[in-house]
PDB file of C-alpha atoms and ligand atoms in Angstrom:
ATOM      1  CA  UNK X   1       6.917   4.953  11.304  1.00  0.00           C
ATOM      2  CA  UNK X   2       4.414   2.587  13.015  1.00  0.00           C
ATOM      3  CA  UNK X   3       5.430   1.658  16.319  1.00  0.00           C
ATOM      4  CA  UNK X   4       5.122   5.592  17.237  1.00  0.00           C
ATOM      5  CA  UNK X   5       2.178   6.125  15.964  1.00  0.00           C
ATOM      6  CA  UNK X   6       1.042   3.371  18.360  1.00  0.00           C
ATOM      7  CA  UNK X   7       2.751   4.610  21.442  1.00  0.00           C
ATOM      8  CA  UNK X   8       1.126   7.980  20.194  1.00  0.00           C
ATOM      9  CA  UNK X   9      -2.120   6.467  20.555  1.00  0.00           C
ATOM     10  CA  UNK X  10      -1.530   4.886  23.613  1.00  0.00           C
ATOM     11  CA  UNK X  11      -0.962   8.216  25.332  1.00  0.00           C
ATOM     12  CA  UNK X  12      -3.591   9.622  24.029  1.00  0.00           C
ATOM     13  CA  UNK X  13      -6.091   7.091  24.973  1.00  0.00           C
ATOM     14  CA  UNK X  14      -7.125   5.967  21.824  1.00  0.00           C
ATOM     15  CA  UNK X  15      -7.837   2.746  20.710  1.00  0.00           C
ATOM     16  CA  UNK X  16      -7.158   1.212  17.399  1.00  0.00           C
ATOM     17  CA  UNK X  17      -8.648  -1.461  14.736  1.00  0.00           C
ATOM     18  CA  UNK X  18      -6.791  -3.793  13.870  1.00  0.00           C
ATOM     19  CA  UNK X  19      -7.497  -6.256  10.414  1.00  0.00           C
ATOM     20  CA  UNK X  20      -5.987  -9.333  10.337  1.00  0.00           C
ATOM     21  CA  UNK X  21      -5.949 -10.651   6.759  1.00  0.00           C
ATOM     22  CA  UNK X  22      -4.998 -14.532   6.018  1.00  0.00           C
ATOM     23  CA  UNK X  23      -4.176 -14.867   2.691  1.00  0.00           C
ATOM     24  CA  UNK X  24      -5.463 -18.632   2.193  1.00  0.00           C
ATOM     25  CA  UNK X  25      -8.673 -17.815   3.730  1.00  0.00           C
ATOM     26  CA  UNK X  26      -9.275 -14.672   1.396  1.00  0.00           C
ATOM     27  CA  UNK X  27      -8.967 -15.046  -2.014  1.00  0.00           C
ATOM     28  CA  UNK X  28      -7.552 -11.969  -4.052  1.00  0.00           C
ATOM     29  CA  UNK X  29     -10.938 -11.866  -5.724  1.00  0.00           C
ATOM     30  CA  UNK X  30     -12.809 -10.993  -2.139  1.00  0.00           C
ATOM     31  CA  UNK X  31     -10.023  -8.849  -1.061  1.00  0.00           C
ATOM     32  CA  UNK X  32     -11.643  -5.851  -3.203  1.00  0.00           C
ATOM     33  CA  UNK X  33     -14.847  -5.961  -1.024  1.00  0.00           C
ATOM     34  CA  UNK X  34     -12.401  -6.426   2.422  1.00  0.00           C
ATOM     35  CA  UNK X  35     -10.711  -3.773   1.306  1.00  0.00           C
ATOM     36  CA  UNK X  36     -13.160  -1.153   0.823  1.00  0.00           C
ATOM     37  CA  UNK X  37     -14.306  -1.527   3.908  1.00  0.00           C
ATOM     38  CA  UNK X  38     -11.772  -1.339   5.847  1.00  0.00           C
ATOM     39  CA  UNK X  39     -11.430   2.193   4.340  1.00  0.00           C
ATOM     40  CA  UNK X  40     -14.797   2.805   4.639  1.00  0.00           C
ATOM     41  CA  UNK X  41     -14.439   2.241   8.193  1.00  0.00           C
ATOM     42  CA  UNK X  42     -11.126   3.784   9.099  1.00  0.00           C
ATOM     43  CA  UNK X  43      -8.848   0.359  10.115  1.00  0.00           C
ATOM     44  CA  UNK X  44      -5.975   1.742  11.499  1.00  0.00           C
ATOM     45  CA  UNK X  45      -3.563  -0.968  10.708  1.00  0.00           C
ATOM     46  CA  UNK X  46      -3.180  -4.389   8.500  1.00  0.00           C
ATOM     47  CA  UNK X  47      -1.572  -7.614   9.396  1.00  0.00           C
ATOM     48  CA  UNK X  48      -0.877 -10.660   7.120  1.00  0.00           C
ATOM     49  CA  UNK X  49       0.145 -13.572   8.128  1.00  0.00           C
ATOM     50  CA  UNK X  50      -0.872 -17.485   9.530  1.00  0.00           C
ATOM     51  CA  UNK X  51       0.318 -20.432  11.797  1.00  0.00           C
ATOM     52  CA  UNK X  52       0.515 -22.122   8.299  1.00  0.00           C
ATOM     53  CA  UNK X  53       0.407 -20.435   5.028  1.00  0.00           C
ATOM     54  CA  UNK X  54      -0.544 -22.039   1.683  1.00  0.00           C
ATOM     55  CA  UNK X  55      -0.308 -18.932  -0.580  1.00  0.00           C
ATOM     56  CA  UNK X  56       3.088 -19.142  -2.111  1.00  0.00           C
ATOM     57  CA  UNK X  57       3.074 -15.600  -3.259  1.00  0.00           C
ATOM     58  CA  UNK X  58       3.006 -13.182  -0.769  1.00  0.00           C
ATOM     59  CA  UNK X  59       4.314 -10.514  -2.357  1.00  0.00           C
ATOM     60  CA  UNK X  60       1.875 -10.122  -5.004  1.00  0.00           C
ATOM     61  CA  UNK X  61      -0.928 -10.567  -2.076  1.00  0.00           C
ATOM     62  CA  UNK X  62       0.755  -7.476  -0.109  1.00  0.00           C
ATOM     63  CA  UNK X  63       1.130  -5.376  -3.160  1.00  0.00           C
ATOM     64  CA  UNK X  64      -1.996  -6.140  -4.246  1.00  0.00           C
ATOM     65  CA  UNK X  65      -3.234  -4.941  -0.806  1.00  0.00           C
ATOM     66  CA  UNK X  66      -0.825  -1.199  -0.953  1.00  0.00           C
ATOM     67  CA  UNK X  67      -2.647  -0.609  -4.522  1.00  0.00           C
ATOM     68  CA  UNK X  68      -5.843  -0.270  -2.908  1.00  0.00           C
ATOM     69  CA  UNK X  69      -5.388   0.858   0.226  1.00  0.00           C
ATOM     70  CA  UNK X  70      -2.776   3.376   2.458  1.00  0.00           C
ATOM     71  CA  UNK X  71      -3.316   1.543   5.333  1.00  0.00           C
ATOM     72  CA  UNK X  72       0.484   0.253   7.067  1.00  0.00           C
ATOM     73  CA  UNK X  73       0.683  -3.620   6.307  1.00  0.00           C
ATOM     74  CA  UNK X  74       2.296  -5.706   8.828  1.00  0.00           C
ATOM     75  CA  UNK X  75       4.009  -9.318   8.531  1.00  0.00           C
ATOM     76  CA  UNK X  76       2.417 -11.279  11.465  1.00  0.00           C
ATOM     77  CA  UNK X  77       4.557 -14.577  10.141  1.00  0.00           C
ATOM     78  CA  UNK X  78       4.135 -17.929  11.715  1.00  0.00           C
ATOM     79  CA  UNK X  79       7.118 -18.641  10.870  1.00  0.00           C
ATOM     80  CA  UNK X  80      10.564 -17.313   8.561  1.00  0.00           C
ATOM     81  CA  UNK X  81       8.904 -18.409   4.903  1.00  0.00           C
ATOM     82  CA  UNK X  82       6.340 -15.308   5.658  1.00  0.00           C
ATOM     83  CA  UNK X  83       8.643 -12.511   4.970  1.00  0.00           C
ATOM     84  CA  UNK X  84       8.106  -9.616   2.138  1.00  0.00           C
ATOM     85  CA  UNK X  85       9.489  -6.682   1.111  1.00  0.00           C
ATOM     86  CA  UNK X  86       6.153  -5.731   0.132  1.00  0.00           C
ATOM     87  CA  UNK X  87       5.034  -4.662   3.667  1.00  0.00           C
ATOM     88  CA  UNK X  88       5.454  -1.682   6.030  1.00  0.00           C
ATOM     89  CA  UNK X  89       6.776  -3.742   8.935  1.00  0.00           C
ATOM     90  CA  UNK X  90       6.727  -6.637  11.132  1.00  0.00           C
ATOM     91  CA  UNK X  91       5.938  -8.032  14.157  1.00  0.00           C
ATOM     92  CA  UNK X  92       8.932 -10.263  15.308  1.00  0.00           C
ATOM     93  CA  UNK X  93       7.383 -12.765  17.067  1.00  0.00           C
ATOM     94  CA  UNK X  94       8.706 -14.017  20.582  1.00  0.00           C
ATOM     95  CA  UNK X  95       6.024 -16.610  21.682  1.00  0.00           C
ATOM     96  CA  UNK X  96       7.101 -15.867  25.822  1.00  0.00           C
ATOM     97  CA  UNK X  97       3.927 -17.926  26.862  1.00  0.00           C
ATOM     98  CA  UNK X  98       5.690 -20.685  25.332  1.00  0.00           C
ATOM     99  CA  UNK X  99       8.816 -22.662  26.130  1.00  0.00           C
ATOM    100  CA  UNK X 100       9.364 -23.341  22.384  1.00  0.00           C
ATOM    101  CA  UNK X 101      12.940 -22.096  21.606  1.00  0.00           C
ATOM    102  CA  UNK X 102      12.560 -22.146  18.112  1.00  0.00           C
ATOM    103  CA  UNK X 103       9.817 -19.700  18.431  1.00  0.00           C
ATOM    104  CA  UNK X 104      11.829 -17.344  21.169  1.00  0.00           C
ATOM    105  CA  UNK X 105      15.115 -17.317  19.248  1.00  0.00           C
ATOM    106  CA  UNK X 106      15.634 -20.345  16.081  1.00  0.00           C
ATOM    107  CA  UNK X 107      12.829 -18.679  13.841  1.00  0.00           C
ATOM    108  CA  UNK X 108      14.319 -15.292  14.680  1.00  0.00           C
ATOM    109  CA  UNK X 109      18.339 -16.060  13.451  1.00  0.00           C
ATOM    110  CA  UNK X 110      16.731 -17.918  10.392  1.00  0.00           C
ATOM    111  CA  UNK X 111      14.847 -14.379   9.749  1.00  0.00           C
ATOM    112  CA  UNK X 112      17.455 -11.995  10.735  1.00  0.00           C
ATOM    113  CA  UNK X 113      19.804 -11.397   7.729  1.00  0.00           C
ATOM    114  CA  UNK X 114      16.499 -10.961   5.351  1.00  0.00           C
ATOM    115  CA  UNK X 115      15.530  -8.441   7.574  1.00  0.00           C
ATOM    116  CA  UNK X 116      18.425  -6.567   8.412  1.00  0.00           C
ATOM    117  CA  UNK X 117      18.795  -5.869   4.930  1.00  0.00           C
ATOM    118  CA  UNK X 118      15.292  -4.976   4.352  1.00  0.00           C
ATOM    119  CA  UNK X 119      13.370  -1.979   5.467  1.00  0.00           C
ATOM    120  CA  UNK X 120      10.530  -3.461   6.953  1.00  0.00           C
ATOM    121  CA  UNK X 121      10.191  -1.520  10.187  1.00  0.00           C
ATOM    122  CA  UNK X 122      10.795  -4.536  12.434  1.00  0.00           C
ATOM    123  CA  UNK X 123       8.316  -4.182  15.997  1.00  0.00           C
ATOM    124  CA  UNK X 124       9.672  -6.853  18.749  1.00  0.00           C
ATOM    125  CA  UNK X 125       6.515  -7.938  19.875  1.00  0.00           C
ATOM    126  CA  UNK X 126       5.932 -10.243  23.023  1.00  0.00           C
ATOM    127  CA  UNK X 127       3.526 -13.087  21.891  1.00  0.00           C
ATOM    128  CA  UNK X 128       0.992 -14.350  24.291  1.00  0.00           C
ATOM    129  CA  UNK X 129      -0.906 -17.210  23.592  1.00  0.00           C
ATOM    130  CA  UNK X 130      -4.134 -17.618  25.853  1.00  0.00           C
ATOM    131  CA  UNK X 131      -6.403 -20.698  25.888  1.00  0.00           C
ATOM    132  CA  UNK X 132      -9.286 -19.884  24.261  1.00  0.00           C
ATOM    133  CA  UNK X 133     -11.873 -22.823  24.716  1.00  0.00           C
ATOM    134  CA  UNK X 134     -10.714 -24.764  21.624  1.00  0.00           C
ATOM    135  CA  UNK X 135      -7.188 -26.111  20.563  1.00  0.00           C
ATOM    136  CA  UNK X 136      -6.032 -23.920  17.718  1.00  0.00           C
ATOM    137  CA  UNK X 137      -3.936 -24.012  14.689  1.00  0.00           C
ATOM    138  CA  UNK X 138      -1.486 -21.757  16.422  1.00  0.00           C
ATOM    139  CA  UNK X 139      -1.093 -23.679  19.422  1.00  0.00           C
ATOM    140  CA  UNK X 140      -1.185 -27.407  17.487  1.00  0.00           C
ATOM    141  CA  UNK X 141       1.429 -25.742  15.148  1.00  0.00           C
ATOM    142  CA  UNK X 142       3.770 -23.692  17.899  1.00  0.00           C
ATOM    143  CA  UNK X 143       3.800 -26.806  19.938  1.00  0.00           C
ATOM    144  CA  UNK X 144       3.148 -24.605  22.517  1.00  0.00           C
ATOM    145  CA  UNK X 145       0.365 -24.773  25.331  1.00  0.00           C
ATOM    146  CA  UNK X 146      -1.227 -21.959  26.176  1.00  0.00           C
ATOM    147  CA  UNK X 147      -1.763 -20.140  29.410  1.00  0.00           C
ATOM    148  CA  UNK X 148      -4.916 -20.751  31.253  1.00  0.00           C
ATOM    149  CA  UNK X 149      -7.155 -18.390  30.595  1.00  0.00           C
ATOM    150  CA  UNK X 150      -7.870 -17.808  34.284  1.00  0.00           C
ATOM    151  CA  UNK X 151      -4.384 -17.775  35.361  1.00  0.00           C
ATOM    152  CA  UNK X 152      -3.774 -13.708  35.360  1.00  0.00           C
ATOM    153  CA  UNK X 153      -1.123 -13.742  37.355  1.00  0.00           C
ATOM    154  CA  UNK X 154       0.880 -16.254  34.733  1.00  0.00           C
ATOM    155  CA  UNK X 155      -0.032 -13.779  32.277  1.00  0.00           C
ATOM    156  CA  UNK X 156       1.174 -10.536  33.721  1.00  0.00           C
ATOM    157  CA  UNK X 157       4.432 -12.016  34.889  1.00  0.00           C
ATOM    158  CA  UNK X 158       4.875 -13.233  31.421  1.00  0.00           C
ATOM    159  CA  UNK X 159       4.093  -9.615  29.966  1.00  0.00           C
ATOM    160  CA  UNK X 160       6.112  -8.080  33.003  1.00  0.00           C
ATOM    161  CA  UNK X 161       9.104 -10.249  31.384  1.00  0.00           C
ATOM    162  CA  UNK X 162       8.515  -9.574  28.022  1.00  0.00           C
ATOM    163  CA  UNK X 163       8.862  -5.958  28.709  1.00  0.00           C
ATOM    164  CA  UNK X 164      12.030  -6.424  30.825  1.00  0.00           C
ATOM    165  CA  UNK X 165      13.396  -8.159  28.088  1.00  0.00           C
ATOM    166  CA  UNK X 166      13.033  -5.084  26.074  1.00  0.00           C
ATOM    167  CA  UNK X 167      10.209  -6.259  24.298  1.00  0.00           C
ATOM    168  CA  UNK X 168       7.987  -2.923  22.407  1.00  0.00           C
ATOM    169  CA  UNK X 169       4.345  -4.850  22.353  1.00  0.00           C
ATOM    170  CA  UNK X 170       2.356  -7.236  23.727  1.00  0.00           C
ATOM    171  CA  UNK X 171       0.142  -9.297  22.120  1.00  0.00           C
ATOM    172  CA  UNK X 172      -2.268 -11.588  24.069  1.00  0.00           C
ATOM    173  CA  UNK X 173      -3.877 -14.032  21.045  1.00  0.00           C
ATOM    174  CA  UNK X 174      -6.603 -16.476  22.047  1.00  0.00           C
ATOM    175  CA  UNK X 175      -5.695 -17.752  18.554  1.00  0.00           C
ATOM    176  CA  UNK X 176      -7.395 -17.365  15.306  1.00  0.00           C
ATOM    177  CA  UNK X 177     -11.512 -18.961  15.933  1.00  0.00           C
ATOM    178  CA  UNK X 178     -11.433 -18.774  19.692  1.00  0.00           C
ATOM    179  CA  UNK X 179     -14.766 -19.850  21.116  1.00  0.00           C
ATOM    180  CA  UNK X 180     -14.056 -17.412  23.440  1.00  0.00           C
ATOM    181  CA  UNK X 181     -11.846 -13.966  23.708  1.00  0.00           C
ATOM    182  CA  UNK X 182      -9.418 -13.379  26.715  1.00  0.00           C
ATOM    183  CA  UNK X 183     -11.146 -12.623  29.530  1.00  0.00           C
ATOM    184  CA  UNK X 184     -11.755  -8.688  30.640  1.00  0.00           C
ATOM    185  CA  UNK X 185     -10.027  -9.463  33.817  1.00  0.00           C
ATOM    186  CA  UNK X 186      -6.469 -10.742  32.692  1.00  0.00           C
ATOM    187  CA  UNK X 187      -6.461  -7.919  30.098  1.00  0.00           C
ATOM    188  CA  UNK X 188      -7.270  -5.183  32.896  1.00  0.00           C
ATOM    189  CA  UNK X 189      -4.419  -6.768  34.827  1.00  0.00           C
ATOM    190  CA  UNK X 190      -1.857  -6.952  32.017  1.00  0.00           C
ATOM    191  CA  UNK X 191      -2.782  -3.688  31.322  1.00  0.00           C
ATOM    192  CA  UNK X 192      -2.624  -1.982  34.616  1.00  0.00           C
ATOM    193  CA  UNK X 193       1.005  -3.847  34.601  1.00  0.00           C
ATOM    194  CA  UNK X 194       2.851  -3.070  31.888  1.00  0.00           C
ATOM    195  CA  UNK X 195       3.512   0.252  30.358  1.00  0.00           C
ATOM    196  CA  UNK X 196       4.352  -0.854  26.816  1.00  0.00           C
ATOM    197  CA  UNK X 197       1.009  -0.963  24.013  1.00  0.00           C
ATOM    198  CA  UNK X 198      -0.772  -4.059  24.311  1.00  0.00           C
ATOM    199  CA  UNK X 199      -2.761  -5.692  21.390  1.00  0.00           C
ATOM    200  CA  UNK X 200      -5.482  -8.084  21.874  1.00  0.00           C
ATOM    201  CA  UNK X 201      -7.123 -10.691  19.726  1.00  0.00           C
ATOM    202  CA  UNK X 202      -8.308 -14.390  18.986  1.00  0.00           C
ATOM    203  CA  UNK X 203     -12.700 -14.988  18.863  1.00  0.00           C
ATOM    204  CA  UNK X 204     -13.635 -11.452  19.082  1.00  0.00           C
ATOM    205  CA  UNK X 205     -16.754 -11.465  16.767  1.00  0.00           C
ATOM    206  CA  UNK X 206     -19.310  -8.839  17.659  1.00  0.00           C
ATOM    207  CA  UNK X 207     -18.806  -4.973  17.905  1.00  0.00           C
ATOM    208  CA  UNK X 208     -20.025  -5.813  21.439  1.00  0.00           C
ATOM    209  CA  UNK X 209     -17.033  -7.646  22.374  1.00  0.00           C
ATOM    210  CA  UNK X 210     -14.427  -5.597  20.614  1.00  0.00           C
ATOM    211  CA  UNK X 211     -16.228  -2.560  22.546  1.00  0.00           C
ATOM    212  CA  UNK X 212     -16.051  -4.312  25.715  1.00  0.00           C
ATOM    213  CA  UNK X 213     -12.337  -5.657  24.948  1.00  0.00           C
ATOM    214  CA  UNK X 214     -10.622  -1.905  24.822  1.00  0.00           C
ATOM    215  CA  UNK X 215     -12.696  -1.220  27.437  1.00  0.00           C
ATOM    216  CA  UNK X 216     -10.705  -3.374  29.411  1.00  0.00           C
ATOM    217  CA  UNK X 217      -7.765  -2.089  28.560  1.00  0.00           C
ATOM    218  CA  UNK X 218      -6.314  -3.157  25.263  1.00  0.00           C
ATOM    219  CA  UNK X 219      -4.797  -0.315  23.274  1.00  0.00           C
ATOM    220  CA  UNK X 220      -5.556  -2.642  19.897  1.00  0.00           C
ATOM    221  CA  UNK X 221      -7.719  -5.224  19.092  1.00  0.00           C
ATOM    222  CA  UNK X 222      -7.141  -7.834  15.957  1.00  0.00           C
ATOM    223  CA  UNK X 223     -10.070  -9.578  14.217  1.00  0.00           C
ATOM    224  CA  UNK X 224      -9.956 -11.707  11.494  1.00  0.00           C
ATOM    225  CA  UNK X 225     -12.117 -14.927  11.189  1.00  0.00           C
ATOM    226  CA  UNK X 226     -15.160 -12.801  11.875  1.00  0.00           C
ATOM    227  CA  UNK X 227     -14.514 -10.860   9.514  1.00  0.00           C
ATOM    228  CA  UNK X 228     -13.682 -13.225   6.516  1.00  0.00           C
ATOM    229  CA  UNK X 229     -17.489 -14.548   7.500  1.00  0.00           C
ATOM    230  CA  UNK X 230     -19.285 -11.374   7.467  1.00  0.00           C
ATOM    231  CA  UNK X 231     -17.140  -8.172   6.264  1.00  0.00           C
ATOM    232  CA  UNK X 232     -19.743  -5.837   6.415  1.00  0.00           C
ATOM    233  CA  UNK X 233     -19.366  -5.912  10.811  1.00  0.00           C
ATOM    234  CA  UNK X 234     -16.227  -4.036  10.182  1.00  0.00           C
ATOM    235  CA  UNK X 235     -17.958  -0.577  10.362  1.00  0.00           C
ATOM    236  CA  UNK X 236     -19.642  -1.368  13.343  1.00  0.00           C
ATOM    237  CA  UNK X 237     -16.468  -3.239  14.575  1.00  0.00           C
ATOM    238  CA  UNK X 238     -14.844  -0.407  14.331  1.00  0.00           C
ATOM    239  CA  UNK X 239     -16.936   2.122  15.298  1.00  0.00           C
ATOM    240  CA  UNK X 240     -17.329   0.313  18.946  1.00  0.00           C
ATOM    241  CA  UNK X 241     -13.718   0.620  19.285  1.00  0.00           C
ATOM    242  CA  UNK X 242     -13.837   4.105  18.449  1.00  0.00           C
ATOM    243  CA  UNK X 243     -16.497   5.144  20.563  1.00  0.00           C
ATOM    244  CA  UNK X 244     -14.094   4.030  23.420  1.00  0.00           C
ATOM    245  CA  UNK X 245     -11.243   6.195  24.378  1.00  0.00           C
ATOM    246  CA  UNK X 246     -10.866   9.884  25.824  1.00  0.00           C
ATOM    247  CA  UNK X 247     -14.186  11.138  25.680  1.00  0.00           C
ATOM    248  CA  UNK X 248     -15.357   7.861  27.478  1.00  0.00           C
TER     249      UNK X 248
HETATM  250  C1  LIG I   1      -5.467 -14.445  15.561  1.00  0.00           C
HETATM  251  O1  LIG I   1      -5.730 -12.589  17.029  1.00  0.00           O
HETATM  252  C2  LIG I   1      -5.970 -13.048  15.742  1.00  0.00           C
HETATM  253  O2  LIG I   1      -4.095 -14.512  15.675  1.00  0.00           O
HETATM  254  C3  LIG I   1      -7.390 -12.895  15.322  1.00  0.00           C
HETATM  255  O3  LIG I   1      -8.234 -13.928  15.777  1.00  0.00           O
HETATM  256  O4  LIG I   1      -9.324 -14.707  13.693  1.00  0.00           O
HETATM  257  O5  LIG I   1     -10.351 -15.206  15.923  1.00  0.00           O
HETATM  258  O6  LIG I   1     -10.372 -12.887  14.990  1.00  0.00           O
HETATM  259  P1  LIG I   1      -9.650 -14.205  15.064  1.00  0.00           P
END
């Protein structure tokens, strides 16, 4: 199971990696290299998935993923056409920052018979969206607007809700290519707030960052687009985040 294993964590103080993988942005032929090291540096979890996806076969992209590594895979869909059998589980996606319904319930009733019958481990997840400099796909495509990124108190009554509602994660996104991540202090405050895991990502793209971002008090940080650029900074990546935890 993969939702203990992160409340585990949690209690334990240690942080986790996170490796976002978006199918249309690596090709199965650089996946090998991604791959490798991601086990080379000990990611703790995978999650596929876009605001818009091209790739028409996920299945074959997950599987292709479980053949080379053991790593859990997790559906991080940007909508109900990015479902699969293939992975471990799924994040199921309210988007509380925004006051899209199809996004807090429509996508969901689309999704729900595939999954009920499937045995994806489904993970109700709390979706924050948090302006990150820069429009992004997510909010263009979400028709969403994202809360100011110095509005903390917006975002911890948002989080506050989202656990009320019974909600297991939260996940403050700055979106895929940020120009910048969420700020230390609204992740200190969400995280002094709400008791359930919360996940951080959206323009992290130096170990210094990640470090600085767990630090702050995220249990998990994502990273993708820096990583599709250069995959070699996921040892260091990773490393920063470990060197964060008990011991610090
Ligand atoms: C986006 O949080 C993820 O949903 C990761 O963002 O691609 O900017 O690392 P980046």
């Amino acid at each position: 199971m993969i939702y203990p294993t992160i409340v585990d964590a949690k209690a334990k103080g240690e942080k986790r990696f996170v490796l976002l993988i978006d199918p249309d942005k690596t090709s199965i032929g650089q996946l090998e290299r991604t791959l490798f090291l991601a086990m080379e540096a000990g990611v703790d979890l995978i999650l596929v998935g876009s605001s818009l996806l091209m790739n028409n076969d996920l299945d074959h992209y997950i599987r292709r993923i479980k053949r080379q590594v053991p790593v859990p895979v997790i559906l991080f869909p940007g909508n109900a056409f990015q479902l699969s059998n293939e992975a471990d589980g799924i994040f199921l996606l309210s988007l509380i920052s925004g006051r899209n319904p199809e996004l807090l319930i429509g996508q969901h009733v689309i999704a729900a018979p595939f999954l009920w019958q499937s045995d994806l481990e489904v993970i109700p997840t709390g979706y924050m969206l948090i302006d990150g400099g820069v429009p992004t796909s997510v909010s263009y495509i979400s028709n969403t607007t994202p809360i100011p990124g110095n509005k903390k108190d917006i975002a911890v009554c948002t989080a506050m809700a989202g656990q009320l509602m019974g909600l297991k994660l939260i996940y403050m996104d700055a979106g895929s290519g940020a120009k910048h991540p969420i700020s230390h202090k609204m992740i200190s405050a969400v995280s002094e707030t709400v008791e359930v895991p919360l996940i951080i990502g959206g323009g992290i793209r130096t170990p210094e960052q990640a470090q600085l971002t767990v630090k702050a008090g995220a249990d998990a940080i994502v990273v993708g687009n820096a990583l599709e650029e250069s995959p070699e900074l996921l040892l260091e990546m990773v490393a920063a985040v470990r060197s964060v935890g008990v011991a610090s």
